[in-house]
């Protein structure tokens, strides 16, 4: 497959088996999404074939979709069963035909009996007689509530509508599920449910994700795209990283040995080129060089984003106070009588299911969303830097990369714009690119670069890792760990949050609950709480009178 003359893939071959759980990895632009589209039949390769055997079905969830459903959540999910409903109609039609016919020995009658038997077997396999229950179970797993089932889907955000698209794919039970960054639209609870579902899925799964924890739980095979080739590992992501490093070291050692051998041969040829007595040996070595297949070292991605936040200006001991905060949208109360205090230098995570108020509180604290009641008190000399969840969408697509920063930079920092852009991998002609042609990862990096234009001591980051590759996420995490100011980060990425924060606030509207530690301490505490609640319920049941 190639674009603008350069090969995205060249001579790539691999097989997806029935129960495979494959993570597709590679740097931004390596061709991961293109490969999914080729397998899904949405694009055709310029050379070679994508072979899908008869009877194999494929479900594909892209990163983003333009959605415009006019029905409720449950009714939209039930569209996954259109094929099953068609099968039911065919069963009814065949049954009626069989009752009418009396030619029991004819081939036509036997064909009808055979088709009816086959359809009934398929319907039984797909558990076709509890469709509504199946749909509701998957929707609940993906974070919807019982009261959401009849609500018009168009009243939900695009992220929630994407969850319904994911539900439809899972309900269709295709032979192969293709998922492109499925966790971007999910919260921690929904991700954990999806992990469990995919681990037990009857078919094959091939997915692209920058969520290390998700890949490690779900996958048992990793296919890396690098330099137009693929490298296939029978391992989950973390083991793949170790095995890849070993491969690079082996390649490097073999390359260095070969280079030494080439230098020795060339020296011999040069030394004895004009000696008649050595002519045969010289010719032999010349042929040896011609036949030698040069060992190549796999091209490593050396360009890395460089991120270090400016020193945090001095501020008071208290960074931010929230007292008695109330926020509602129509009849929906999102935050009620909320109290929160953040001290200087604290790093905290906002977690919880989507729609519980995390982004709402982040936006209120950043001063971009009004509220009905309560009090906000920023601390003495506090300067806020805010990265919105849709930050990359707020960029002006018609401006260039350079103009995006130049238009908002003031003072001496303007002389450093090219250096800042270079640190975020925008150099040369790239700074003159229009924002609208940038990839999601490039827009995310440009948005982060804007945060460096003025020193702040309170960072509010709402889903900053969406669209960032793993290397960039590690660099952002390292920069936040070194940042001496206060940090609030809204995220569902467990690997990113691990070790980053010392406090977790779980949102369950209209209240929040505080947990000490990082995200894994929070998850462990939540599991213990859930187990205790379950034991209390069991104890209460055992004391009920018959």
Coordinates of C-alpha atoms in Angstrom, one line a residue:
X1 CA 0.0 0.0 0.0
X2 CA 1.4 3.4 -0.8
X3 CA 0.5 7.1 -0.8
X4 CA 2.4 9.8 -2.7
X5 CA 4.8 7.2 -4.0
X6 CA 6.2 6.0 -0.7
X7 CA 5.3 2.4 0.5
X8 CA 3.3 2.3 3.6
X9 CA 3.6 -1.5 3.5
X10 CA 5.7 -3.7 1.2
X11 CA 5.4 -7.4 1.0
X12 CA 3.4 -7.7 4.3
X13 CA 1.9 -11.1 5.0
X14 CA 0.2 -12.5 8.2
X15 CA -2.7 -14.7 9.2
X16 CA -5.4 -14.0 11.7
X17 CA -6.6 -17.2 13.5
X18 CA -9.9 -17.9 15.1
X19 CA -9.1 -17.0 18.7
X20 CA -6.4 -14.5 18.2
X21 CA -6.2 -11.4 20.4
X22 CA -3.9 -9.1 18.4
X23 CA -2.6 -5.6 19.3
X24 CA -1.5 -3.6 16.3
X25 CA 1.3 -1.2 17.2
X26 CA 3.7 1.3 15.5
X27 CA 4.5 5.0 15.5
X28 CA 2.0 7.6 14.4
X29 CA 1.7 7.4 10.6
X30 CA 3.0 3.8 10.4
X31 CA -0.3 2.7 8.8
X32 CA -2.2 1.0 11.6
X33 CA -5.6 2.5 10.7
X34 CA -5.0 1.9 7.0
X35 CA -4.3 -1.8 7.7
X36 CA -7.6 -2.1 9.6
X37 CA -9.4 -0.5 6.7
X38 CA -7.8 -2.9 4.2
X39 CA -8.9 -5.9 6.3
X40 CA -12.4 -4.4 6.7
X41 CA -12.6 -4.0 2.9
X42 CA -12.9 -0.2 3.0
X43 CA -9.7 0.3 1.0
X44 CA -8.0 -1.9 -1.6
X45 CA -4.3 -2.7 -1.6
X46 CA -2.2 -1.6 -4.5
X47 CA -0.6 -5.0 -4.6
X48 CA -1.4 -8.3 -2.9
X49 CA -4.6 -9.6 -1.5
X50 CA -6.7 -9.6 1.7
X51 CA -8.3 -13.0 1.8
X52 CA -11.5 -13.4 3.8
X53 CA -12.9 -17.0 3.7
X54 CA -16.6 -17.6 3.0
X55 CA -18.7 -17.3 6.1
X56 CA -16.3 -15.0 8.0
X57 CA -17.9 -11.8 9.1
X58 CA -16.0 -8.6 10.2
X59 CA -17.0 -5.8 12.5
X60 CA -15.0 -2.5 12.3
X61 CA -15.1 0.4 14.8
X62 CA -13.2 3.5 13.5
X63 CA -11.7 6.1 15.8
X64 CA -14.4 8.6 14.8
X65 CA -17.8 8.5 13.1
X66 CA -20.4 11.0 12.0
X67 CA -23.6 9.8 13.7
X68 CA -27.2 11.0 13.4
X69 CA -29.5 8.4 14.9
X70 CA -33.2 9.4 15.3
X71 CA -34.2 6.6 17.7
X72 CA -33.6 5.7 21.4
X73 CA -30.4 4.1 22.8
X74 CA -31.9 0.5 23.0
X75 CA -33.6 0.7 19.6
X76 CA -30.4 1.8 18.0
X77 CA -28.5 -1.1 19.6
X78 CA -31.2 -3.5 18.4
X79 CA -30.4 -2.6 14.8
X80 CA -27.5 -5.0 15.3
X81 CA -30.0 -7.8 15.0
X82 CA -31.5 -6.8 11.7
X83 CA -29.9 -10.0 10.1
X84 CA -31.4 -12.1 12.9
X85 CA -34.8 -10.6 12.3
X86 CA -34.5 -11.4 8.6
X87 CA -33.6 -14.9 9.6
X88 CA -36.7 -15.1 11.8
X89 CA -38.8 -13.9 8.9
X90 CA -37.3 -16.6 6.6
X91 CA -38.0 -19.3 9.3
X92 CA -41.6 -18.2 9.4
X93 CA -41.9 -18.3 5.6
X94 CA -40.3 -21.8 5.3
X95 CA -42.5 -23.1 8.1
X96 CA -45.6 -21.9 6.3
X97 CA -44.3 -23.5 3.0
X98 CA -43.6 -26.8 4.7
X99 CA -47.2 -26.9 6.2
X100 CA -48.6 -26.4 2.7
X101 CA -46.6 -29.1 0.9
X102 CA -47.2 -32.8 0.9
X103 CA -44.3 -33.9 -1.4
X104 CA -42.3 -35.2 1.5
X105 CA -39.9 -37.2 -0.6
X106 CA -39.0 -34.5 -3.1
X107 CA -35.6 -32.7 -3.3
X108 CA -37.4 -29.3 -2.9
X109 CA -39.0 -30.3 0.3
X110 CA -35.7 -31.7 1.7
X111 CA -34.0 -28.5 0.8
X112 CA -36.5 -26.5 2.8
X113 CA -36.1 -28.8 5.8
X114 CA -32.3 -28.5 5.5
X115 CA -32.5 -24.7 5.3
X116 CA -34.9 -24.5 8.3
X117 CA -32.6 -26.7 10.3
X118 CA -29.5 -24.5 9.4
X119 CA -31.3 -21.3 10.3
X120 CA -32.5 -22.7 13.6
X121 CA -29.0 -23.8 14.5
X122 CA -27.6 -20.3 13.7
X123 CA -30.4 -18.6 15.7
X124 CA -29.7 -20.9 18.7
X125 CA -26.0 -20.1 18.4
X126 CA -26.7 -16.4 18.4
X127 CA -29.1 -16.7 21.3
X128 CA -31.7 -15.0 19.2
X129 CA -34.6 -15.4 21.6
X130 CA -33.3 -12.9 24.2
X131 CA -32.2 -10.1 21.9
X132 CA -33.4 -7.2 24.0
X133 CA -31.8 -8.7 27.2
X134 CA -28.5 -9.1 25.3
X135 CA -28.6 -5.5 24.0
X136 CA -29.3 -4.1 27.5
X137 CA -26.6 -6.2 29.1
X138 CA -23.9 -4.9 26.7
X139 CA -25.2 -1.3 27.0
X140 CA -25.1 -1.4 30.8
X141 CA -21.5 -2.8 30.6
X142 CA -20.5 0.1 28.4
X143 CA -21.8 2.6 31.0
X144 CA -25.5 3.3 30.2
X145 CA -28.1 3.3 32.9
X146 CA -31.5 1.6 32.8
X147 CA -33.2 5.0 32.5
X148 CA -31.1 5.8 29.4
X149 CA -32.5 3.0 27.3
X150 CA -35.5 5.0 25.9
X151 CA -33.7 8.3 25.7
X152 CA -33.1 9.6 22.2
X153 CA -29.5 8.8 21.2
X154 CA -29.0 12.2 19.5
X155 CA -29.2 13.8 23.0
X156 CA -26.0 12.1 24.0
X157 CA -22.5 13.3 23.2
X158 CA -20.6 11.8 20.2
X159 CA -18.5 9.7 22.7
X160 CA -21.6 8.1 24.1
X161 CA -23.0 7.5 20.6
X162 CA -19.7 5.8 19.7
X163 CA -20.3 3.4 22.6
X164 CA -23.6 2.4 21.0
X165 CA -21.7 1.7 17.7
X166 CA -19.3 -0.5 19.7
X167 CA -22.3 -2.3 21.4
X168 CA -23.8 -3.0 17.9
X169 CA -20.6 -4.6 16.7
X170 CA -20.3 -6.8 19.9
X171 CA -23.9 -7.8 19.6
X172 CA -23.5 -8.9 16.0
X173 CA -20.8 -11.3 17.1
X174 CA -18.6 -11.1 14.0
X175 CA -15.9 -13.7 13.4
X176 CA -13.3 -10.8 13.6
X177 CA -13.6 -7.6 15.6
X178 CA -11.5 -4.6 14.4
X179 CA -11.2 -1.8 16.9
X180 CA -9.4 1.5 16.3
X181 CA -8.6 3.2 19.7
X182 CA -11.8 1.9 21.4
X183 CA -10.9 3.2 24.9
X184 CA -10.9 6.9 23.7
X185 CA -14.6 7.1 24.4
X186 CA -14.7 5.0 27.6
X187 CA -14.1 5.5 31.3
X188 CA -12.2 3.2 33.6
X189 CA -15.2 1.0 34.6
X190 CA -16.3 0.6 30.9
X191 CA -12.7 -0.2 29.9
X192 CA -12.5 -3.0 32.5
X193 CA -15.9 -4.4 31.3
X194 CA -14.7 -4.3 27.7
X195 CA -11.4 -6.1 28.7
X196 CA -13.4 -8.9 30.3
X197 CA -15.8 -9.2 27.4
X198 CA -13.0 -9.3 24.7
X199 CA -11.0 -11.9 26.7
X200 CA -14.0 -14.2 26.6
X201 CA -15.1 -13.4 23.0
X202 CA -15.7 -16.4 20.8
X203 CA -14.0 -14.9 17.7
X204 CA -10.8 -13.1 16.9
X205 CA -9.9 -9.5 17.9
X206 CA -7.5 -7.1 16.2
X207 CA -7.2 -3.7 17.8
X208 CA -5.2 -0.5 17.8
X209 CA -4.7 1.2 21.1
X210 CA -2.2 3.5 22.9
X211 CA -3.5 2.2 26.3
X212 CA -0.8 -0.2 27.6
X213 CA -2.9 -1.6 30.4
X214 CA -5.7 -2.4 28.0
X215 CA -3.3 -4.1 25.5
X216 CA -1.7 -6.2 28.3
X217 CA -5.0 -7.5 29.6
X218 CA -6.7 -8.2 26.2
X219 CA -4.0 -9.3 23.7
X220 CA -1.7 -12.3 23.5
X221 CA -0.1 -11.4 20.2
X222 CA 1.5 -8.1 19.0
X223 CA 2.0 -7.1 15.3
X224 CA 4.3 -4.1 14.9
X225 CA 4.4 -2.0 11.7
X226 CA 7.8 -0.5 11.2
X227 CA 9.5 0.8 8.0
X228 CA 6.8 -0.8 5.7
X229 CA 7.4 -4.3 7.3
X230 CA 5.6 -6.1 10.1
X231 CA 7.1 -8.0 13.0
X232 CA 4.9 -10.6 14.6
X233 CA 5.3 -11.4 18.3
X234 CA 3.4 -14.1 20.2
X235 CA 3.2 -11.8 23.3
X236 CA 1.2 -9.0 24.9
X237 CA 2.5 -5.5 24.7
X238 CA 4.8 -5.4 27.7
X239 CA 6.6 -8.6 26.7
X240 CA 6.7 -7.4 23.1
X241 CA 8.6 -4.3 24.2
X242 CA 11.3 -6.5 25.9
X243 CA 11.5 -8.9 22.9
X244 CA 11.7 -6.0 20.5
X245 CA 14.7 -4.5 22.4
X246 CA 16.4 -7.9 22.3
X247 CA 15.8 -8.1 18.5
X248 CA 17.3 -4.6 18.0
X249 CA 20.4 -5.6 20.1
X250 CA 20.8 -8.8 18.1
X251 CA 20.4 -6.9 14.8
X252 CA 23.0 -4.3 15.9
X253 CA 25.5 -7.0 17.0
X254 CA 25.1 -8.9 13.7
X255 CA 25.4 -5.6 11.7
X256 CA 28.6 -4.6 13.5
X257 CA 30.2 -8.0 13.0
X258 CA 29.4 -7.9 9.3
X259 CA 30.8 -4.4 9.0
X260 CA 34.1 -5.6 10.5
X261 CA 34.1 -8.5 8.1
X262 CA 33.5 -6.2 5.1
X263 CA 36.3 -3.8 6.2
X264 CA 38.8 -6.8 6.5
X265 CA 37.9 -8.0 3.0
X266 CA 38.2 -4.6 1.5
X267 CA 41.6 -4.1 3.1
X268 CA 42.8 -7.5 1.7
X269 CA 41.5 -6.5 -1.8
X270 CA 43.2 -3.1 -1.6
X271 CA 46.5 -4.6 -0.3
X272 CA 46.9 -7.4 -2.9
X273 CA 44.9 -5.9 -5.8
X274 CA 48.1 -5.6 -8.0
X275 CA 49.9 -8.8 -6.8
X276 CA 49.6 -11.5 -9.5
X277 CA 50.2 -14.3 -7.0
X278 CA 47.2 -13.2 -5.0
X279 CA 44.9 -12.5 -8.0
X280 CA 42.7 -15.6 -7.5
X281 CA 42.2 -14.8 -3.7
X282 CA 41.4 -11.2 -4.5
X283 CA 38.8 -12.2 -7.1
X284 CA 37.3 -14.7 -4.7
X285 CA 36.9 -11.9 -2.0
X286 CA 35.4 -9.5 -4.6
X287 CA 32.7 -12.1 -5.4
X288 CA 32.2 -12.7 -1.7
X289 CA 31.4 -9.0 -1.2
X290 CA 29.1 -8.9 -4.2
X291 CA 27.1 -11.9 -2.9
X292 CA 27.0 -10.7 0.7
X293 CA 23.5 -9.7 1.8
X294 CA 23.9 -6.6 3.9
X295 CA 22.3 -6.8 7.3
X296 CA 20.2 -3.8 8.1
X297 CA 19.4 -2.4 11.5
X298 CA 15.7 -1.6 11.9
X299 CA 15.1 2.1 11.7
X300 CA 14.5 3.4 15.2
X301 CA 12.2 6.4 15.8
X302 CA 14.7 8.8 17.3
X303 CA 12.6 11.9 17.0
X304 CA 10.9 12.4 20.4
X305 CA 8.8 15.2 21.8
X306 CA 10.7 17.2 24.4
X307 CA 8.5 18.6 27.1
X308 CA 9.3 20.4 30.3
X309 CA 6.9 22.9 31.8
X310 CA 8.3 26.3 32.8
X311 CA 9.1 26.7 36.5
X312 CA 5.8 27.2 38.4
X313 CA 5.6 30.8 39.8
X314 CA 5.3 31.0 43.6
X315 CA 1.8 30.9 45.0
X316 CA 0.0 30.6 48.3
X317 CA -0.3 27.3 50.3
X318 CA -3.9 26.8 49.1
X319 CA -4.2 26.5 45.3
X320 CA -8.0 26.3 45.0
X321 CA -11.1 26.0 47.1
X322 CA -14.6 25.0 46.0
X323 CA -17.4 25.5 48.5
X324 CA -21.1 24.4 48.2
X325 CA -20.9 24.2 44.4
X326 CA -24.1 23.4 42.5
X327 CA -24.4 22.7 38.8
X328 CA -27.3 21.4 36.8
X329 CA -28.2 21.0 33.1
X330 CA -32.0 21.4 33.0
X331 CA -33.4 18.8 35.4
X332 CA -30.1 16.9 35.6
X333 CA -28.1 17.8 38.7
X334 CA -24.5 17.1 38.0
X335 CA -22.8 18.6 41.1
X336 CA -24.5 19.4 44.4
X337 CA -23.1 21.0 47.6
X338 CA -19.6 20.1 46.4
X339 CA -16.6 21.0 48.6
X340 CA -13.0 20.6 47.5
X341 CA -9.6 22.0 48.6
X342 CA -6.4 21.6 46.7
X343 CA -3.0 22.5 48.3
X344 CA 0.1 23.8 46.5
X345 CA 2.0 21.0 44.7
X346 CA -0.8 18.4 45.0
X347 CA -1.3 16.1 42.0
X348 CA -4.9 14.6 41.9
X349 CA -6.9 12.6 39.4
X350 CA -10.6 13.0 38.6
X351 CA -12.0 9.6 37.7
X352 CA -15.4 8.0 37.3
X353 CA -17.9 7.2 34.5
X354 CA -18.4 9.6 31.7
X355 CA -21.2 12.1 32.4
X356 CA -20.7 12.1 36.2
X357 CA -19.3 15.7 36.3
X358 CA -15.5 15.4 35.9
X359 CA -15.2 17.6 32.9
X360 CA -17.9 19.9 34.2
X361 CA -15.9 20.6 37.4
X362 CA -12.6 21.0 35.4
X363 CA -14.3 23.6 33.2
X364 CA -15.8 25.4 36.1
X365 CA -12.4 25.6 37.9
X366 CA -10.8 26.8 34.6
X367 CA -13.3 29.6 34.5
X368 CA -14.9 28.6 31.2
X369 CA -18.3 27.3 32.5
X370 CA -20.8 29.1 34.7
X371 CA -22.5 27.5 37.7
X372 CA -25.6 28.1 39.7
X373 CA -24.6 28.3 43.4
X374 CA -21.5 28.0 45.5
X375 CA -18.1 29.7 45.8
X376 CA -14.8 29.3 43.9
X377 CA -11.7 30.7 45.6
X378 CA -8.4 30.5 43.6
X379 CA -5.4 30.8 45.9
X380 CA -3.0 33.7 46.2
X381 CA -1.1 34.4 42.9
X382 CA -2.5 31.2 41.3
X383 CA -2.2 31.1 37.5
X384 CA -4.2 28.4 35.7
X385 CA -3.2 26.5 32.5
X386 CA -6.1 24.5 31.0
X387 CA -6.0 21.7 28.5
X388 CA -9.6 20.9 27.4
X389 CA -10.8 17.5 26.3
X390 CA -11.6 18.8 22.9
X391 CA -8.6 21.1 22.8
X392 CA -7.4 20.0 19.4
X393 CA -10.9 20.8 18.0
X394 CA -10.6 24.4 19.3
X395 CA -7.6 25.1 17.1
X396 CA -8.3 27.2 14.0
X397 CA -7.9 24.9 11.0
X398 CA -7.0 27.7 8.6
X399 CA -4.0 28.9 10.6
X400 CA -0.6 27.4 10.2
X401 CA 1.2 25.6 13.0
X402 CA 3.5 28.7 13.5
X403 CA 0.6 31.2 13.5
X404 CA -1.3 29.1 16.1
X405 CA 1.4 29.9 18.7
X406 CA 2.5 33.3 17.3
X407 CA -1.0 34.7 17.6
X408 CA -1.3 34.0 21.4
X409 CA 2.4 34.4 22.4
X410 CA 3.3 37.7 24.1
X411 CA 6.6 39.2 25.3
X412 CA 10.0 37.6 25.0
X413 CA 8.6 34.1 24.5
X414 CA 7.7 35.0 20.9
X415 CA 11.4 34.7 19.9
X416 CA 11.3 31.1 21.1
X417 CA 8.3 29.9 19.2
X418 CA 10.4 27.9 16.6
X419 CA 12.3 26.2 19.4
X420 CA 9.1 25.3 21.2
X421 CA 7.6 23.9 18.0
X422 CA 10.8 22.0 17.3
X423 CA 10.6 20.4 20.8
X424 CA 7.1 19.1 19.8
X425 CA 8.4 17.7 16.5
X426 CA 7.3 20.6 14.2
X427 CA 10.4 21.7 12.3
X428 CA 11.3 22.9 8.8
X429 CA 8.3 23.0 6.4
X430 CA 6.0 21.4 9.1
X431 CA 5.6 24.8 10.9
X432 CA 3.9 26.1 7.8
X433 CA 1.3 23.3 7.6
X434 CA -2.3 24.3 8.0
X435 CA -3.8 22.9 11.3
X436 CA -6.6 21.3 9.4
X437 CA -4.3 18.8 7.7
X438 CA -2.6 17.7 10.9
X439 CA -3.3 14.2 12.4
X440 CA -5.0 13.9 15.8
X441 CA -1.6 13.2 17.5
X442 CA -0.1 16.3 15.8
X443 CA -3.0 18.5 17.0
X444 CA -2.6 17.2 20.5
X445 CA 1.1 18.0 20.5
X446 CA 0.4 21.5 19.2
X447 CA -2.2 22.1 21.9
X448 CA 0.3 21.0 24.6
X449 CA 2.9 23.4 23.1
X450 CA 0.4 26.3 23.7
X451 CA 0.5 25.5 27.4
X452 CA 4.2 26.4 27.5
X453 CA 3.6 30.0 26.3
X454 CA 3.1 31.4 29.8
X455 CA 4.3 30.0 33.2
X456 CA 1.5 28.6 35.4
X457 CA 1.3 27.0 38.8
X458 CA -2.0 25.1 38.4
X459 CA -2.5 22.8 35.5
X460 CA -6.0 21.4 34.7
X461 CA -5.7 18.7 32.1
X462 CA -8.8 17.0 30.7
X463 CA -8.0 13.7 28.9
X464 CA -4.6 15.0 27.7
X465 CA -3.4 11.6 26.4
X466 CA -6.2 11.1 23.8
X467 CA -4.4 10.9 20.4
X468 CA -0.9 10.8 21.9
X469 CA 1.3 7.8 21.1
X470 CA 2.9 5.8 23.9
X471 CA 6.3 7.6 23.7
X472 CA 4.6 11.1 23.9
X473 CA 2.4 9.9 26.8
X474 CA 5.5 8.9 28.7
X475 CA 7.2 12.2 28.1
X476 CA 4.1 14.1 29.2
X477 CA 3.9 12.0 32.4
X478 CA 7.6 12.6 33.1
X479 CA 7.1 16.4 32.7
X480 CA 4.1 16.4 35.1
X481 CA 6.1 14.5 37.7
X482 CA 8.8 17.1 37.5
X483 CA 6.3 20.0 37.5
X484 CA 6.3 21.7 41.0
X485 CA 2.9 23.3 40.7
X486 CA -0.6 21.7 41.4
X487 CA -2.1 19.3 38.8
X488 CA -5.6 18.1 38.3
X489 CA -5.8 15.5 35.5
X490 CA -9.0 13.9 34.2
X491 CA -8.1 10.6 32.6
X492 CA -9.2 7.0 32.0
X493 CA -5.7 5.9 31.1
X494 CA -4.6 3.7 34.1
X495 CA -1.0 3.3 32.9
X496 CA -0.7 7.1 32.6
X497 CA -2.2 7.7 36.0
X498 CA -0.1 5.0 37.8
X499 CA 2.3 6.7 40.1
X500 CA 1.4 10.2 38.9
X501 CA -1.1 11.3 41.5
X502 CA -1.3 11.0 45.3
X503 CA -5.0 11.5 45.5
X504 CA -8.0 10.3 43.4
X505 CA -11.5 11.9 43.4
X506 CA -14.2 9.5 42.1
X507 CA -17.2 11.3 40.6
X508 CA -20.7 9.8 41.1
X509 CA -23.1 12.6 40.5
X510 CA -23.9 14.7 42.3
X511 CA -21.1 13.9 44.8
X512 CA -17.5 13.0 44.8
X513 CA -15.5 10.6 47.0
X514 CA -11.8 11.0 47.9
X515 CA -9.2 8.1 47.9
X516 CA -5.6 8.4 48.8
X517 CA -3.0 7.0 46.4
X518 CA -2.9 6.5 42.7
X519 CA -5.4 4.9 40.3
X520 CA -4.5 1.3 41.3
X521 CA -4.9 2.1 45.0
X522 CA -8.3 3.6 44.1
X523 CA -9.3 0.5 42.1
X524 CA -8.2 -1.8 44.9
X525 CA -10.1 0.2 47.5
X526 CA -13.2 0.2 45.2
X527 CA -13.0 -3.6 44.8
X528 CA -12.9 -4.0 48.6
X529 CA -15.8 -1.6 49.1
X530 CA -17.9 -3.5 46.5
X531 CA -17.0 -6.8 48.1
X532 CA -18.0 -5.5 51.6
X533 CA -21.3 -4.2 50.1
X534 CA -22.0 -7.6 48.6
X535 CA -21.3 -9.4 51.9
X536 CA -23.6 -7.0 53.7
X537 CA -26.4 -7.7 51.1
X538 CA -25.9 -11.5 51.5
X539 CA -26.0 -11.2 55.3
X540 CA -29.2 -9.2 55.1
X541 CA -30.8 -11.8 52.9
X542 CA -29.8 -14.6 55.2
X543 CA -31.7 -12.9 58.1
X544 CA -34.9 -12.3 56.0
X545 CA -37.9 -14.2 57.4
X546 CA -39.4 -16.8 55.0

